[in-house]
Structure formats: C-alpha cells, structure tokens
Tab-separated table of C-alpha atoms and ligand atoms in Angstrom:
chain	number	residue	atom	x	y	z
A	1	UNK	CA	-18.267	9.635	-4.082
A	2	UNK	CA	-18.603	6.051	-2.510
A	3	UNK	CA	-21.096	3.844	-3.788
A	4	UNK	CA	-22.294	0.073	-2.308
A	5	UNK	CA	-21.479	-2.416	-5.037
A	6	UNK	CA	-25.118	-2.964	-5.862
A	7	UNK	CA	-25.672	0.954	-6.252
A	8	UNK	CA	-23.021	1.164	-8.740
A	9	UNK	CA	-23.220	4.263	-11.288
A	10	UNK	CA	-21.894	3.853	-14.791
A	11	UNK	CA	-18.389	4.642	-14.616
A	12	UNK	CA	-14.799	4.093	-15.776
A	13	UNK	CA	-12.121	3.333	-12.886
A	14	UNK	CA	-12.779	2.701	-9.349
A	15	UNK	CA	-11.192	1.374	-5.341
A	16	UNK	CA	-13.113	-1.034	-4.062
A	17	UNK	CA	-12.388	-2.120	-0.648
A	18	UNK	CA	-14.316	-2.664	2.684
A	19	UNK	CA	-14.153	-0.031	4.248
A	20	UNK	CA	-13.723	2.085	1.284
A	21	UNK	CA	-14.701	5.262	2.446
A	22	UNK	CA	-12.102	6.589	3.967
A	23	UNK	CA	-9.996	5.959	0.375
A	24	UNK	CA	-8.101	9.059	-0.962
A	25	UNK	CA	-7.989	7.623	-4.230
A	26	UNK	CA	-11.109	9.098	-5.748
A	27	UNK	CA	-9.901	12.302	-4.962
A	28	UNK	CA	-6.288	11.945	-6.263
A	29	UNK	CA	-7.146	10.228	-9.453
A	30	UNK	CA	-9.997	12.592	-10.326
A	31	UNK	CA	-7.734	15.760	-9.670
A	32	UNK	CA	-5.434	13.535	-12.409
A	33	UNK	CA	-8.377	13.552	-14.942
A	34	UNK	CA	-9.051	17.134	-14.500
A	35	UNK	CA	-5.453	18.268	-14.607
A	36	UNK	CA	-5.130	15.920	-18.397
A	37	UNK	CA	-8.723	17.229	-19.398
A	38	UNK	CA	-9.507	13.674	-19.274
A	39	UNK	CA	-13.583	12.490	-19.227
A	40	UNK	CA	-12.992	9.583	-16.842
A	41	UNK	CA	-14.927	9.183	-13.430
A	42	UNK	CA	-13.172	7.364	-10.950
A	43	UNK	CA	-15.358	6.515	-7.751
A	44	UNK	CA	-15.005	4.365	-4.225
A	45	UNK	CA	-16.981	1.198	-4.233
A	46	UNK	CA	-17.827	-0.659	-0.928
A	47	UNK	CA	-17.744	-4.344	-1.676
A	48	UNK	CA	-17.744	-6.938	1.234
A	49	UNK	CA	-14.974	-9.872	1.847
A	50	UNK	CA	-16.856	-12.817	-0.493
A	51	UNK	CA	-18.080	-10.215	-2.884
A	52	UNK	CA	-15.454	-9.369	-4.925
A	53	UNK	CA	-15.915	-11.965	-8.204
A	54	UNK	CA	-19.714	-10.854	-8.158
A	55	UNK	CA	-18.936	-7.148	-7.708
A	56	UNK	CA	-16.677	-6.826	-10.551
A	57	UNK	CA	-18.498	-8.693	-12.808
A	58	UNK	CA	-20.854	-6.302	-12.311
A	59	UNK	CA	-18.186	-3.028	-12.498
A	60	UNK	CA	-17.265	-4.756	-15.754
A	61	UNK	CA	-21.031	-4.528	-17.313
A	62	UNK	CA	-21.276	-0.883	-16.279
A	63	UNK	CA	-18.274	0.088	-18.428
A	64	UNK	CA	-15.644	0.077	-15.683
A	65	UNK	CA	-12.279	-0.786	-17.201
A	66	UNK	CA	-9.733	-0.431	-14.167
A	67	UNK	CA	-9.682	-1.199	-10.573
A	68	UNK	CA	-7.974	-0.436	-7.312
A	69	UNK	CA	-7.856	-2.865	-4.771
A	70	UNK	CA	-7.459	-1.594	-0.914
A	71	UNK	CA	-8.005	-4.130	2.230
A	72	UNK	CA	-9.008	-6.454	2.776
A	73	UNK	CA	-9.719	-7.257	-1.034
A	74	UNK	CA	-6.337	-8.036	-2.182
A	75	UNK	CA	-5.896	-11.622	-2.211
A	76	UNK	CA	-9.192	-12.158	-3.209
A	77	UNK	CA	-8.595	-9.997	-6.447
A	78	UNK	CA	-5.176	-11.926	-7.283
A	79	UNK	CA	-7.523	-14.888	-7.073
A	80	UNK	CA	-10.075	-13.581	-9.485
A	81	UNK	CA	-7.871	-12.550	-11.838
A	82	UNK	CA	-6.592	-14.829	-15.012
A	83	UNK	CA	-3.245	-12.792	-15.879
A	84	UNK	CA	-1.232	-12.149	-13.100
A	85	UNK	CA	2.270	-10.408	-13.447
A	86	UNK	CA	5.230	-11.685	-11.248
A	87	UNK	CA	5.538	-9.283	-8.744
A	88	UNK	CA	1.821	-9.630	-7.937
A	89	UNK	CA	2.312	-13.081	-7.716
A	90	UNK	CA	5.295	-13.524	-5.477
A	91	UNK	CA	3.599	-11.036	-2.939
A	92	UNK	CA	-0.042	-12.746	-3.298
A	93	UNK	CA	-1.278	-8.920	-3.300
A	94	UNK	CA	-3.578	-7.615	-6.453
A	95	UNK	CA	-3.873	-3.777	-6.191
A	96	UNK	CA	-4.808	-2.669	-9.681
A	97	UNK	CA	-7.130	-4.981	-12.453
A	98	UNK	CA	-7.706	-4.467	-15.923
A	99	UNK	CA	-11.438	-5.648	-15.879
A	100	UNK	CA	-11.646	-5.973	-19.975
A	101	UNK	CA	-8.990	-9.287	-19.497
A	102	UNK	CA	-9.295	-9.960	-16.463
A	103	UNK	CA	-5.628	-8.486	-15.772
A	104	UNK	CA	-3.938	-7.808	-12.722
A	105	UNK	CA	-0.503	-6.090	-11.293
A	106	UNK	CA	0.585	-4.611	-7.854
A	107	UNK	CA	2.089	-1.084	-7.503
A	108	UNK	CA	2.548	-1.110	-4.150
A	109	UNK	CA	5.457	-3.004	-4.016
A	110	UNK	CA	7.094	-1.487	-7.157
A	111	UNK	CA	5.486	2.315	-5.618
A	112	UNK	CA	6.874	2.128	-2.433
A	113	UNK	CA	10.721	1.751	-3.827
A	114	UNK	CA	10.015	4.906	-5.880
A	115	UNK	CA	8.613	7.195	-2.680
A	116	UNK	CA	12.445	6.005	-1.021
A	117	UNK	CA	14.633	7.182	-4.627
A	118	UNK	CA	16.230	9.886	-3.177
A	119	UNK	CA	16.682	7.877	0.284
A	120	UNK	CA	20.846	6.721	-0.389
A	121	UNK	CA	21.554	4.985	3.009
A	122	UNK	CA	24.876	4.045	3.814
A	123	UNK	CA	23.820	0.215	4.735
A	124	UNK	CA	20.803	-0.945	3.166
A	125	UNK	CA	19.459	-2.499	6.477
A	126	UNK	CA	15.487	-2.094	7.967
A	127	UNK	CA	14.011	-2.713	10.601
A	128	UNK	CA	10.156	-3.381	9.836
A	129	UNK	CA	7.589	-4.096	11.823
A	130	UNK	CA	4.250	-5.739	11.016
A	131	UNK	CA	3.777	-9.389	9.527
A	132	UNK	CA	0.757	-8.655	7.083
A	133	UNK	CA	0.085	-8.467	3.352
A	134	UNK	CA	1.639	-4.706	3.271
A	135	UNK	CA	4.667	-6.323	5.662
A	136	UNK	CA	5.112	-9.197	2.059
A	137	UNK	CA	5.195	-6.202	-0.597
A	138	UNK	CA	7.369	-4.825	1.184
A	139	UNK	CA	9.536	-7.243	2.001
A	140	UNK	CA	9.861	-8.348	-1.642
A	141	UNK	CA	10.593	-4.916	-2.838
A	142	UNK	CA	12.929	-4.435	-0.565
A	143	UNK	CA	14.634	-7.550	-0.892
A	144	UNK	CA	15.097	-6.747	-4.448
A	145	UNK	CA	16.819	-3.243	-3.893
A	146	UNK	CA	19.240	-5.346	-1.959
A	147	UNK	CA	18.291	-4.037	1.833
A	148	UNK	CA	18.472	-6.852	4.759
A	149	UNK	CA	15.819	-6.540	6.659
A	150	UNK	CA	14.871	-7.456	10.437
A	151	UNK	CA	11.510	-8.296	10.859
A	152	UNK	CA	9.439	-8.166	14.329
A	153	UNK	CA	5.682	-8.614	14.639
A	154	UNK	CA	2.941	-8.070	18.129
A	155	UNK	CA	1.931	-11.737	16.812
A	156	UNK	CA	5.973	-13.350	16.473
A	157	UNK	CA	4.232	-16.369	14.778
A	158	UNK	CA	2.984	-14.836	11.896
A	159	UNK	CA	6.543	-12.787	11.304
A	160	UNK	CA	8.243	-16.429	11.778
A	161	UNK	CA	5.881	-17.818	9.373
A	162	UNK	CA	6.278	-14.997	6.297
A	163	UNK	CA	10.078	-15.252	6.915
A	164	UNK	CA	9.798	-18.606	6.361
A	165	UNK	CA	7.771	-18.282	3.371
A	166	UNK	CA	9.592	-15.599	1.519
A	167	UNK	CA	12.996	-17.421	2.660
A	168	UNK	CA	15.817	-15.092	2.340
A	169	UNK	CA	19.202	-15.085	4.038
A	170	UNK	CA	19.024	-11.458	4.249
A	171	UNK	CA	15.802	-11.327	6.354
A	172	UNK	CA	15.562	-12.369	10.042
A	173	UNK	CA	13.116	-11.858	12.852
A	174	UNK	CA	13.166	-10.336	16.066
A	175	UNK	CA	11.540	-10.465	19.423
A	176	UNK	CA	12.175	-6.980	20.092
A	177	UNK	CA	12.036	-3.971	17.656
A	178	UNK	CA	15.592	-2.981	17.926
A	179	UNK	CA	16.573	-0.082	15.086
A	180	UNK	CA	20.135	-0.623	16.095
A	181	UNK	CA	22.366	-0.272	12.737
A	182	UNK	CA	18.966	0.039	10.774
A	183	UNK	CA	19.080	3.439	8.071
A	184	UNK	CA	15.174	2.819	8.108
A	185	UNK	CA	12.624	2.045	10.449
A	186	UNK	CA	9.495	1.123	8.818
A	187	UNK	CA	6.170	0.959	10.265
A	188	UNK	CA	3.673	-1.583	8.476
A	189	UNK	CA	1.702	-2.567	11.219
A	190	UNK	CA	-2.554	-0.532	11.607
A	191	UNK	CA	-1.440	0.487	15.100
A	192	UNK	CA	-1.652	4.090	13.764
A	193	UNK	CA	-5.440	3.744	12.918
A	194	UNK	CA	-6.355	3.494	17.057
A	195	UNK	CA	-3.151	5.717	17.926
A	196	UNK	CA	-1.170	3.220	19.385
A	197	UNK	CA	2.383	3.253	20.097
A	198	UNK	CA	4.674	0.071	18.940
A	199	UNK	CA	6.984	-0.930	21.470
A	200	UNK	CA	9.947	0.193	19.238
A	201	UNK	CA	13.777	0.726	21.412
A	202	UNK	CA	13.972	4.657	19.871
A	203	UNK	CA	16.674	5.273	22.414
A	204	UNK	CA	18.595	2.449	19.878
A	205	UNK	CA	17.802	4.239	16.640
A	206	UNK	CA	20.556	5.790	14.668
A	207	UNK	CA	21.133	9.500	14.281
A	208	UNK	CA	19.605	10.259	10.254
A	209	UNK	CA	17.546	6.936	9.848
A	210	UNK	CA	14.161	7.278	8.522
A	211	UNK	CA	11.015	6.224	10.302
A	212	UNK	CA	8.457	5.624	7.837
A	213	UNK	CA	5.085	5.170	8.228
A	214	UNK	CA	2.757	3.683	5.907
A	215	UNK	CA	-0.656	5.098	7.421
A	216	UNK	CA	-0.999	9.032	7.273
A	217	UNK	CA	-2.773	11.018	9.814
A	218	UNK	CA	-3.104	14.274	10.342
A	219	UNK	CA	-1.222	15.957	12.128
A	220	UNK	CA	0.866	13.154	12.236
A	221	UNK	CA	0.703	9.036	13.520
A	222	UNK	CA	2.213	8.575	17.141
A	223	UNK	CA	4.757	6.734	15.475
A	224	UNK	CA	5.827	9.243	13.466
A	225	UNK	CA	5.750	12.190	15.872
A	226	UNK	CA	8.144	9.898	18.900
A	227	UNK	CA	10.267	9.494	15.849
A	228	UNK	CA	10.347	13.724	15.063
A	229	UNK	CA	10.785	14.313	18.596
A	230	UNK	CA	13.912	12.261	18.330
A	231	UNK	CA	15.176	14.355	15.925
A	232	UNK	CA	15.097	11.511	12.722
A	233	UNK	CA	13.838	12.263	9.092
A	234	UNK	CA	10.091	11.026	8.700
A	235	UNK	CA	7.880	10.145	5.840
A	236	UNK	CA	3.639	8.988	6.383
A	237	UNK	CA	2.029	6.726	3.724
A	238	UNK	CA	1.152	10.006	1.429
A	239	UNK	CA	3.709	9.736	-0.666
A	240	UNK	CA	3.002	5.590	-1.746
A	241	UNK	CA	-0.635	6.254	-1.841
A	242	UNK	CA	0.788	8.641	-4.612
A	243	UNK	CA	3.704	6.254	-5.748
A	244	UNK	CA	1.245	3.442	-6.500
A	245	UNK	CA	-1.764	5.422	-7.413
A	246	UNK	CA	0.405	6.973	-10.393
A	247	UNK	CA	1.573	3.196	-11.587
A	248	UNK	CA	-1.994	2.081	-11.585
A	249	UNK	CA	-3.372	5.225	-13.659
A	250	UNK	CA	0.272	4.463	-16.283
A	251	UNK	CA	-0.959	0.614	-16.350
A	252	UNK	CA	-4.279	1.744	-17.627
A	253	UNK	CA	-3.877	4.689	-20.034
A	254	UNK	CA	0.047	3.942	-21.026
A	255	UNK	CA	0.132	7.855	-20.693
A	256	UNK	CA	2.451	9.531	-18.019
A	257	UNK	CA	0.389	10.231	-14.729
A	258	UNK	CA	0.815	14.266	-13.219
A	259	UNK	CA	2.314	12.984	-10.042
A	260	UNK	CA	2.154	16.935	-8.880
A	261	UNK	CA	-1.428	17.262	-9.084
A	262	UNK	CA	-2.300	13.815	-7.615
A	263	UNK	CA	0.177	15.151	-4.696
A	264	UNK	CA	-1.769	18.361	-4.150
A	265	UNK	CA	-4.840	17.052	-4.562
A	266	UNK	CA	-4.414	15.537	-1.047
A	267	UNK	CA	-3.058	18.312	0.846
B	1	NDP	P1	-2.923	-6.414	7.645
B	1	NDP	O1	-4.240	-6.416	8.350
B	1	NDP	O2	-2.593	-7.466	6.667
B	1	NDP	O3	-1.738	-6.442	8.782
B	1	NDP	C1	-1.807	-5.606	9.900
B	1	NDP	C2	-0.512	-5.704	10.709
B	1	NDP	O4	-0.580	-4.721	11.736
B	1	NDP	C3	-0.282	-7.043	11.399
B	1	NDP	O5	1.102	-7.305	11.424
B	1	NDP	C4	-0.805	-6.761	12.833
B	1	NDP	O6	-0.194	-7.550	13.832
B	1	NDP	C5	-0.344	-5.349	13.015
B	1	NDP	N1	-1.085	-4.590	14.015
B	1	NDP	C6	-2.381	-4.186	13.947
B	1	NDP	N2	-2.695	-3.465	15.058
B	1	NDP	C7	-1.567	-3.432	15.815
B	1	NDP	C8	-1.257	-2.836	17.092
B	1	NDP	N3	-2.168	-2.154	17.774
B	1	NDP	N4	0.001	-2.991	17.583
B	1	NDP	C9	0.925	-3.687	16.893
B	1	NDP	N5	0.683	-4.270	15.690
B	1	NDP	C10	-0.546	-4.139	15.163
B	1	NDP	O7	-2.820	-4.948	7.007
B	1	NDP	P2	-1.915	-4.488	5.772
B	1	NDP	O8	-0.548	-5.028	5.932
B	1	NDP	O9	-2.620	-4.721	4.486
B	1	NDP	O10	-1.900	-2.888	5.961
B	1	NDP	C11	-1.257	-2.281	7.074
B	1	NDP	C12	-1.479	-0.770	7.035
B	1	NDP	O11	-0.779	-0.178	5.956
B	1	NDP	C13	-2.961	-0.438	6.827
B	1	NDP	O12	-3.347	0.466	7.836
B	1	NDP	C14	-3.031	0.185	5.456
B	1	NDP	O13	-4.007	1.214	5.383
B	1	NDP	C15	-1.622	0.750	5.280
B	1	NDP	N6	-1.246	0.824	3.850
B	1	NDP	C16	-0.964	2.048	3.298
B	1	NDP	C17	-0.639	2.152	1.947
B	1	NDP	C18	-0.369	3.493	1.348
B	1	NDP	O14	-0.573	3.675	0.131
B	1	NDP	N7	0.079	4.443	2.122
B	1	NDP	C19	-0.555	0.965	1.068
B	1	NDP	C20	-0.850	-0.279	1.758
B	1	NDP	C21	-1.191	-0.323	3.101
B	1	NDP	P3	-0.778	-9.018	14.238
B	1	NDP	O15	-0.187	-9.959	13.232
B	1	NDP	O16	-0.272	-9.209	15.618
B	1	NDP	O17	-2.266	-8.917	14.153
C-alpha cells in the first residue's frame, strides 16, 4: 500500500522515497511480520526531494518508529538525522532511521557484503561501473573487505571526482570498462531501468567472475542476460534488497529477521 506523505495512515515502519511505488519493501517486510506473528504495518510513502524533514515529522506523530530510505531521499535523511553511525557517515547514504531519536544507519553497504559471503574469489579485484551514491556504499564496503576496485563511469568526471573523494590506493578509474583480471563485475549504474546496455569489453571478462547487478528485472536486466550468455555466474539486486532489508528490520526490533520468508515473499 503506497500512501502520499500528506495521506499518511497511522502506522509503524515505512520506505519513503520518490518514486516509491515500485518499492518491494512493503511486501518483504510485511511477509516478515506475518511469518513472527508480529502486529506491525509497514507501508510505502511517496515524499518529494525537499520534503523529507516535514514528512517525517509527520510519520513520527502518527506512531511511525522506523524508516527506509530509497532514492533519491538518502542524503537528505543523513542530513535530518542527529545520530549518525560511521558507516552512514563515510558513505553520506541514510537508508534506515529510528524516528523516536532521530537515529540513523545504512545497510546497504554492510548488506551488500553479506549477499557476496559465499563469493571466495581468488583476487579480490572489481570492476564497477557507475559513479553514484549506490557506486560510494559500495565502494566503501568493498574497500573494507580488502577488494581493489576499478572504477569507470558514462560521466568520467563524476567517477574521477568520488575516487578522489574516497582516496584509496586500491581504487582507480577507467575510461573503458575492461573486466580483465576482475573476479566481479558489478553493475551500479540505472541503465537497467530503460534496458540499456553498458559498453562493458565481455569478450575481456574472466571465465567464473560474477556479474552482478544491483537492479532486478524480470526475466532478467540486459546486463545480466549478455553476462549468462557468456557463460559467467550472475546475481540481480534481489538478494541486497533482502541483505539490507533484514539489517534494517534487526536495527529496529534487536530480534533476528526470517531472511527465508522476506526471500519468498518476492518471488
Ligand atoms: P544514482 O542516480 O546516484 O546514480 C546512477 C548512476 O547510473 C550514475 O553513475 C549514472 O551515470 C549511471 N547511469 C544512469 N543511466 C545510465 C545509462 N543509461 N548508461 C550508463 N550509466 C547510466 O543512483 P544510485 O547509485 O542510488 O542507484 C543506482 C541503481 O541501483 C538504482 O537503479 C537503484 O534502484 C539500484 N539499487 C538497488 C539496491 C538493491 O537493494 N538492490 C540498493 C541500492 C540501489 P552518470 O553519472 O553518467 O549520470
């Protein structure tokens, strides 16, 4: 159920994002409730860019006590918030508030190292592509596991100017997307939203490396199916949207999240 801001039931967790109703969440975190026997509601919430102080204070007065952040909403959240943890700090990224103290984390970055844990390349080296604010997370997490990372961008500017932010020896840009030497091949970029294909060198790919997408689509993202007809290992966003879904629903109720119903719930 997706709701404008204004037009806001009474109700206990929520994603608000613009748009929001595409979201999964609702669906996942509900089939979490029902699987716990928990009485919790959790709904979408379309709130525009410039919206989001007003719109929570009102979430807050309606009993909401967590919230999920999705585009383009996440900067704007950090900046509401009062308490902001590390990680969501270093990747400028709220995706998950605590409205009752004003409370904030992000599980994205944290989420998508748990969707690779059973991923054991031989060389920890990426090549990603996409200079946004998934592109930071992700570049943070993945700087922290240890990978090196080559980073390439449609706009090289903007991939020049987050490497130079984040400022790691072990991450580099690249004109081209070349996944030569690279165990994983990881697709940040919205290109999958219109069906468009990224001007990635597959014939350059190893054999066994993972392409991952972060959107999902079904059947599959254009990305993903050039990298199946190749004959590599694939993974779409499913699996983070679970990943940091699960963290967020932890944060809030400190009680373990059924990661196997939130999975089914969106197949
Ligand atoms: P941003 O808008 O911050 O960044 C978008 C990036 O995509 C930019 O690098 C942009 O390049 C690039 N891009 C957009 N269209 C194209 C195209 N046609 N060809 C090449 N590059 C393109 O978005 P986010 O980083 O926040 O999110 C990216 C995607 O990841 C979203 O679609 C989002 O839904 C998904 N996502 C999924 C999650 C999950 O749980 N599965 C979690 C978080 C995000 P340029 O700089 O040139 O504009």
């Amino acid at each position: 159920m997706t709701y404008p801001w204004r037009e806001a039931p009474e109700g206990t967790f929520a994603v608000i994002g613009d748009p929001v109703h595409h979201s999964l969440s609702p669906k996942m975190h509900s089939a979490a409730y029902a699987t716990l026997g928990l009485p919790y509601t959790y709904y979408g919430i379309h709130v525009p860019t410039g919206e989001v102080g007003e719109a929570l204070e009102r979430l807050s007065s309606l009993g909401y006590q967590g919230i999920n952040v999705t585009v383009p909403h996440k900067e704007e959240a950090l900046n509401w918030a009062d308490v902001v943890e590390p990680m969501a700090a270093r990747v400028r990224a709220a995706n998950t508030l605590r409205l009752k103290d004003r409370a904030c984390i992000n599980t994205d970055a944290p989420g998508f190292l748990d969707t690779l844990g059973e991923f054991h390349p031989t060389e920890k080296k990426v090549l990603l592509v996409g200079a946004g604010g998934s592109a930071r997370a992700l570049i943070v997490a993945l700087l922290s596991d240890g990978y090196s990372i080559k980073l390439t961008n449609r706009t090289l500017e903007k991939a020049h100017s987050l490497a130079e932010e984040l400022g790691s020896n072990q991450l580099s840009v690249s004109e081209s997307a070349d996944p030569d030497g690279c165990a994983l091949i990881l697709n940040t970029t919205s290109a999958s939203l219109n069906k468009e294909e990224l001007p990635i060198q597959w014939d350059r790919a190893m054999p066994g490396a993972l392409a991952y997408d972060l959107m999902y689509a079904r059947p599959t993202t254009p990305f993903l199916a050039k990298a199946f007809s190749l004959g590599l290992a694939t993974m779409d966003g499913l699996p983070l949207l679970v990943a940091q879904g699960a963290r967020s629903f932890e944060w809030w109720l400190g009680i373990e999240a059924p990661r196997t119903a939130m999975r089914e719930a969106l197949q």
